Tab-separated table of C-alpha atoms and ligand atoms in Angstrom:
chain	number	residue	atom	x	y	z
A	26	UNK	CA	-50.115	33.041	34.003
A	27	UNK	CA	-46.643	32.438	32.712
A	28	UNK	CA	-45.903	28.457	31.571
A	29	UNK	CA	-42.702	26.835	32.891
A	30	UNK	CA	-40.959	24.254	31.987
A	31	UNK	CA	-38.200	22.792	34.769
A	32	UNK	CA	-34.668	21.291	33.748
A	33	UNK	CA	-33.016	19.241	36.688
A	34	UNK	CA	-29.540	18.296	35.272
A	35	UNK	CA	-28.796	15.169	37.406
A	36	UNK	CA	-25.881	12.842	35.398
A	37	UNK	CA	-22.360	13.249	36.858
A	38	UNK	CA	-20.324	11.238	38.513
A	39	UNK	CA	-20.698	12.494	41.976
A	40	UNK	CA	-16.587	11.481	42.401
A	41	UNK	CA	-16.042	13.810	45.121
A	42	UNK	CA	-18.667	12.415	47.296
A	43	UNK	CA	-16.831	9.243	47.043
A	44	UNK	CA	-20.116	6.797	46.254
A	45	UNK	CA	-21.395	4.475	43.612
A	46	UNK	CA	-24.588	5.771	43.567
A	47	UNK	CA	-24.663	9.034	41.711
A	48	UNK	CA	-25.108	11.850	44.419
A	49	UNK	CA	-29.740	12.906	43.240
A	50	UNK	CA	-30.188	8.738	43.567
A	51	UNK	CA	-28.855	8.545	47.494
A	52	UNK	CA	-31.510	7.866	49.393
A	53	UNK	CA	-32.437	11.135	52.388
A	54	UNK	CA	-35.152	9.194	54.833
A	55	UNK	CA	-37.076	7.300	52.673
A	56	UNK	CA	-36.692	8.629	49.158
A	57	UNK	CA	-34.192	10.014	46.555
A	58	UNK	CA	-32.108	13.456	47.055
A	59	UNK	CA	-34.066	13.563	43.081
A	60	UNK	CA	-37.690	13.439	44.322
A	61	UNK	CA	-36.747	15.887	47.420
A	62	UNK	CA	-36.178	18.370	45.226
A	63	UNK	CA	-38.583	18.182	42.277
A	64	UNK	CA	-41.450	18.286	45.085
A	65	UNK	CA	-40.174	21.653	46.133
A	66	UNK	CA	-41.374	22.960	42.752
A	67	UNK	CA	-45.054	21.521	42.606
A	68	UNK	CA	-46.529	23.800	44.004
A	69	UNK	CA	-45.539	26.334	41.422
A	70	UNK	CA	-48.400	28.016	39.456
A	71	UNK	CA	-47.975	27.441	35.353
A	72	UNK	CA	-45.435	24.249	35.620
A	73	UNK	CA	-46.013	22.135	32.609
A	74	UNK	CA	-43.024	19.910	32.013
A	75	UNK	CA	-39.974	18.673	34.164
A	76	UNK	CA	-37.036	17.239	32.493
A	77	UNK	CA	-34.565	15.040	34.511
A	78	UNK	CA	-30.975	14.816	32.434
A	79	UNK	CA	-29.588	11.651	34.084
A	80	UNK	CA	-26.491	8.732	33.041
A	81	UNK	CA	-28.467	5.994	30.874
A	82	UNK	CA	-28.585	3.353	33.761
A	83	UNK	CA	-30.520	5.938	35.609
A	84	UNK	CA	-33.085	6.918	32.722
A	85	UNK	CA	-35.850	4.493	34.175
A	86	UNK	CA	-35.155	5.268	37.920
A	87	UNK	CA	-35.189	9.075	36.964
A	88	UNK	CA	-39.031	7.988	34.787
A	89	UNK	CA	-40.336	6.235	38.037
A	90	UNK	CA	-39.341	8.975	40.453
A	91	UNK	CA	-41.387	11.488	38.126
A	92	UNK	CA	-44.398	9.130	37.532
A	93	UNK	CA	-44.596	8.488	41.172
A	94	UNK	CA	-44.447	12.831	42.110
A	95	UNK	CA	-45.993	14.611	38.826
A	96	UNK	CA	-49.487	15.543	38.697
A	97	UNK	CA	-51.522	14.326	35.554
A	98	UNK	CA	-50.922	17.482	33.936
A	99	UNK	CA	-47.432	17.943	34.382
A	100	UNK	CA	-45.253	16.185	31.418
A	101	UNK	CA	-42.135	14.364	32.883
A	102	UNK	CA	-39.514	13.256	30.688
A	103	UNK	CA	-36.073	12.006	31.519
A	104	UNK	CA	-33.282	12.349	28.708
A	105	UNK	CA	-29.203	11.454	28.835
A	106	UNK	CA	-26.918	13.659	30.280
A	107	UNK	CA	-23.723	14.236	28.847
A	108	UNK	CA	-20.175	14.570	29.905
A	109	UNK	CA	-19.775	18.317	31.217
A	110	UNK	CA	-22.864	19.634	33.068
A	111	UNK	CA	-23.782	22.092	30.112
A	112	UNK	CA	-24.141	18.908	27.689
A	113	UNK	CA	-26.785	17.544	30.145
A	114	UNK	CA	-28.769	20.769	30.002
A	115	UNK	CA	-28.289	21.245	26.067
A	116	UNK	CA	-29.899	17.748	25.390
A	117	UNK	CA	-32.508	18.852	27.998
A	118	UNK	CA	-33.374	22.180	26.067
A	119	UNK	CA	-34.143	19.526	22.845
A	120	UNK	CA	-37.203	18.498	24.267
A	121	UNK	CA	-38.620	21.957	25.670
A	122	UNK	CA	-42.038	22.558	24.773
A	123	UNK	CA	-43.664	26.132	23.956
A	124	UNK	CA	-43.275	27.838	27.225
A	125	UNK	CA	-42.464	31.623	28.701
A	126	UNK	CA	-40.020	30.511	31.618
A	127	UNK	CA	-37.408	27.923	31.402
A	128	UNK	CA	-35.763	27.214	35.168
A	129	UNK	CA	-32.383	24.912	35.348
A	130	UNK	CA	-32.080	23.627	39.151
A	131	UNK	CA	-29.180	21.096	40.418
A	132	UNK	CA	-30.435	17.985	41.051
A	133	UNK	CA	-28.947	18.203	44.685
A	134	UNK	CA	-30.350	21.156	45.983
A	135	UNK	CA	-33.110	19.770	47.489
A	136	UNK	CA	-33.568	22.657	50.468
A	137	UNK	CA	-34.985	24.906	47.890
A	138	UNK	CA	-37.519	27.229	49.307
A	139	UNK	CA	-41.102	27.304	47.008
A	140	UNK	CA	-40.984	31.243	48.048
A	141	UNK	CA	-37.585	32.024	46.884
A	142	UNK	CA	-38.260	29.755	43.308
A	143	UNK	CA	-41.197	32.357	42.915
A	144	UNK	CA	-39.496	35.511	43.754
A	145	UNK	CA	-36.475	34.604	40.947
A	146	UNK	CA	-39.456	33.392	38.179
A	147	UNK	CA	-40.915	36.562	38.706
A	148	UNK	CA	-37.702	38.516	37.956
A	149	UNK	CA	-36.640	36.370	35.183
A	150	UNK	CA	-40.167	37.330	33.208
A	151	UNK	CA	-39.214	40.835	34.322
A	152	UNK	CA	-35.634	41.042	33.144
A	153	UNK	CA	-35.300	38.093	31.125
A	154	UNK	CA	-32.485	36.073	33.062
A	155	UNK	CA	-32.465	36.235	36.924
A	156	UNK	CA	-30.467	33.320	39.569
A	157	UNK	CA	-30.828	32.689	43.037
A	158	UNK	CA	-27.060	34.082	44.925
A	159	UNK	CA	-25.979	34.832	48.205
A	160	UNK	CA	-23.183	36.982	49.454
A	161	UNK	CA	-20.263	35.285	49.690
A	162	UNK	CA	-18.947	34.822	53.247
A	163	UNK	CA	-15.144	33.922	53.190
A	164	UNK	CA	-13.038	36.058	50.968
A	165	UNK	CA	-12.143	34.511	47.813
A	166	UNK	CA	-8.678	34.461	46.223
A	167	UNK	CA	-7.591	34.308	42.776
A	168	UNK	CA	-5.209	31.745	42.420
A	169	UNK	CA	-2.276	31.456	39.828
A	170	UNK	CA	-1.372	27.218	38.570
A	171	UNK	CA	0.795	26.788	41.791
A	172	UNK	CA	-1.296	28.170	43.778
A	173	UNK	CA	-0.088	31.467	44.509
A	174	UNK	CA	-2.712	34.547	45.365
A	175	UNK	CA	-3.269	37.037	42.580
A	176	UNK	CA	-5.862	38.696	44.019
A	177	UNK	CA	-7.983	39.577	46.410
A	178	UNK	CA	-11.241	40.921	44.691
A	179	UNK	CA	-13.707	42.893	46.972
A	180	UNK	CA	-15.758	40.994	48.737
A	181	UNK	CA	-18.712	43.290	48.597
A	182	UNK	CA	-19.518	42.114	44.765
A	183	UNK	CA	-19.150	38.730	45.123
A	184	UNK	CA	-22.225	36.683	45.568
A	185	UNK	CA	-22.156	32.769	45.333
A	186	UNK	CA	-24.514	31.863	42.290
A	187	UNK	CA	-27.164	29.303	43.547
A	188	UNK	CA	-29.894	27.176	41.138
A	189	UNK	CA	-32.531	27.779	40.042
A	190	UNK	CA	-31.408	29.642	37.354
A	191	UNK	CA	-34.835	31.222	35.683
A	192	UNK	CA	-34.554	32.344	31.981
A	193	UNK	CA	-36.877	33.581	29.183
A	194	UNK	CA	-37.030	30.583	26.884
A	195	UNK	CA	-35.524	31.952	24.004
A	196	UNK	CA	-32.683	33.905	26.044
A	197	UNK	CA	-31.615	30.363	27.022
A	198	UNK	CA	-31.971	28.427	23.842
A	199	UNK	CA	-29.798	31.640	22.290
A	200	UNK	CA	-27.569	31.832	24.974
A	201	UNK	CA	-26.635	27.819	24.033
A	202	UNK	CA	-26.686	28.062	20.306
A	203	UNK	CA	-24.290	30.990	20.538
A	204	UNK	CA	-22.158	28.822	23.201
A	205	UNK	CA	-22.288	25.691	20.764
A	206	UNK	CA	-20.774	28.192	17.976
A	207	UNK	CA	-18.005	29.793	19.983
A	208	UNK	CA	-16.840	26.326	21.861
A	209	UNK	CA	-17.744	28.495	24.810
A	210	UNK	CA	-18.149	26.465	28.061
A	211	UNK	CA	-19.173	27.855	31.872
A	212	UNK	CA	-20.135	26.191	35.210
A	213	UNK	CA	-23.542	27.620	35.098
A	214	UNK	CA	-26.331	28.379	32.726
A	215	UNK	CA	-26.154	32.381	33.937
A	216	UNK	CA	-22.962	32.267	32.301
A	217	UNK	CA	-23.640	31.364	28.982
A	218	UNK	CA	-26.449	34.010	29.415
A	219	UNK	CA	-23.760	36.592	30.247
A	220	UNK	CA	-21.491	35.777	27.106
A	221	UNK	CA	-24.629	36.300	24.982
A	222	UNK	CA	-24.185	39.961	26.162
A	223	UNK	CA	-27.412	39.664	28.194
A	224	UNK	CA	-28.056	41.237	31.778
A	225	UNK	CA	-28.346	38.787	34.986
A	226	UNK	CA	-30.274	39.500	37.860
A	227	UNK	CA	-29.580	38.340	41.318
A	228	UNK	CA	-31.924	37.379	43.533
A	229	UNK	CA	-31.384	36.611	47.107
A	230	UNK	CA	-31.506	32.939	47.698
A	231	UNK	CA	-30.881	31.123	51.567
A	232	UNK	CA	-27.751	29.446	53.137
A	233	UNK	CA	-30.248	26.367	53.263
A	234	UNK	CA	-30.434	26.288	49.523
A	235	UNK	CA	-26.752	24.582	49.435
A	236	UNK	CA	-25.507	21.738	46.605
A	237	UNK	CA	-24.703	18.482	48.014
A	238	UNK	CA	-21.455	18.334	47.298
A	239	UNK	CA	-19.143	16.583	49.768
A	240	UNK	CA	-19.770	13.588	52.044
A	241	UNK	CA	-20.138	16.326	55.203
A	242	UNK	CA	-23.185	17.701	52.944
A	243	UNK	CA	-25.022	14.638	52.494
A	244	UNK	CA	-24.378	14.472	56.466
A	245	UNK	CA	-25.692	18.038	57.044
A	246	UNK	CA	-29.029	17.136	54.663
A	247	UNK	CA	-30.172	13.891	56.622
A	248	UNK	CA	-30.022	16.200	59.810
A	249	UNK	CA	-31.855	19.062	57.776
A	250	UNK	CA	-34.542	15.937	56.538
A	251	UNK	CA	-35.206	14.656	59.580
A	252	UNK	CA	-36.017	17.900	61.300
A	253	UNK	CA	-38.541	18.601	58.363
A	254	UNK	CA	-40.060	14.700	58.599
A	255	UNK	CA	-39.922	15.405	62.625
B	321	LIG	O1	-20.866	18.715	39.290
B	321	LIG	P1	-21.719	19.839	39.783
B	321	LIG	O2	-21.612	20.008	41.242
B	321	LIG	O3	-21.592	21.124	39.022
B	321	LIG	O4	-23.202	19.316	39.519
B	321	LIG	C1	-24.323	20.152	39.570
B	321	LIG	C2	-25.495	19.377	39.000
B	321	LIG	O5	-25.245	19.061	37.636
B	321	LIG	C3	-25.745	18.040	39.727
B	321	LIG	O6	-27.139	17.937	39.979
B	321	LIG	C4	-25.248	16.988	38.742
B	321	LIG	O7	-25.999	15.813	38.847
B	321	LIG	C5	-25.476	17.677	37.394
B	321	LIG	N1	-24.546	17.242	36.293
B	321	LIG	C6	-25.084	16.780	35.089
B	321	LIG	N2	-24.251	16.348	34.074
B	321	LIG	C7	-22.914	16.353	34.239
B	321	LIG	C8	-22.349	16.821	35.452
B	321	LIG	C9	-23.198	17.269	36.480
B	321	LIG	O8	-26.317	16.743	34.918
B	321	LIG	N3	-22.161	15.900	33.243
């Protein structure tokens, strides 16, 4: 059985849902967009640790949530996040134990299907690196500084990237070291993966797998949540 270890970057400022409360603490009936999601991974076979990378007012929320949802032999840690998403993850990866799968999933995805989390650890042990992605549905535009189309790439090959995103542990720890060196930054972990001159695999995730982004999203999840509840 491979071991996994789970990284749930959850610091941030959440500014564009305009809120307080960082976006993974809002409450979805009854209990944190946080715990919603790290249940949807428990039932994974071979999970030994989840780490929660959170602001430092949040470190002893983020400890209670995981006391309160871990089984006894699952190690929960929580650790401060820093200011870009990829410094949240890097102090995460400091505390990894010895494990064969490493998987990084937003804090506020919490429609994450068990299934689909299986299907893109078993192609990560395959290939090494593998992410959850759908299709992309609009047509996407590149954009110049005022806003002016440069281009109009074919739709066929572009594919959203969704979380999680599964990796051989040392393909990740690599891909970061080499990204520390070369003051190389990216919006996702694949990234940083891809600039190590390493392959990424695909794997067909859900529309229902979406990050809670905007203040219509956090509308969209308490319907989704209380269909689930009943
Ligand atoms: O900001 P973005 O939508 O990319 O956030 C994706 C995830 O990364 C969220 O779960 C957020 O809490 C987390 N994040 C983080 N540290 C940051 C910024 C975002 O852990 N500095």
């Amino acid at each position: 059985m491979t071991t996994k270890s789970l990284i749930i970057p959850a610091a941030g400022s959440g500014s564009r849902m305009q809120k307080e409360t960082p976006k993974p603490f809002l409450e979805l009936s009854g209990a944190t967009i946080l715990e919603h999601t790290v249940r949807q991974f428990l039932s994974l076979d071979g999970l030994v640790q989840v780490v929660v990378a959170t602001s430092d007012e949040y470190l002893s929320h983020a400890n209670t949530i995981l006391d309160k949802v871990l089984p006894e032999d699952v190690k929960g840690y929580s650790v401060s996040g820093g200011d870009e998403r990829q410094d949240s993850i890097r102090n995460a990866l400091a505390v990894l134990p010895d494990v064969d799968l490493v998987m990084i999933h937003d804090a506020v995805r919490p429609f994450v299907e068990a299934k689909r989390i299986v299907e893109c650890c078993k192609e990560a042990q395959r290939s090494g690196a593998a992410i959850l992605g759908v299709p992309a549905k609009d047509t996407i535009k590149r954009v110049d500084d005022s806003q002016f189309v440069e281009e109009t790439p074919d739709r066929n090959f572009l594919w959203q990237a969704q979380t999680p995103q599964v990796f051989h542990k040392n393909v990740i720890v690599k891909a970061f070291e080499k990204a520390k060196r070369d003051r190389f930054s990216g919006t996702d972990d694949a990234s940083l993966v891809e600039y190590l001159g390493r392959k990424v695999r695909i794997v067909k995730g859900s529309q229902t797998n979406f990050k809670i982004t905007y203040p219509l999203d956090l509308d969209i999840a308490r319907m989704l949540i209380e269909k689930k509840t009943g």
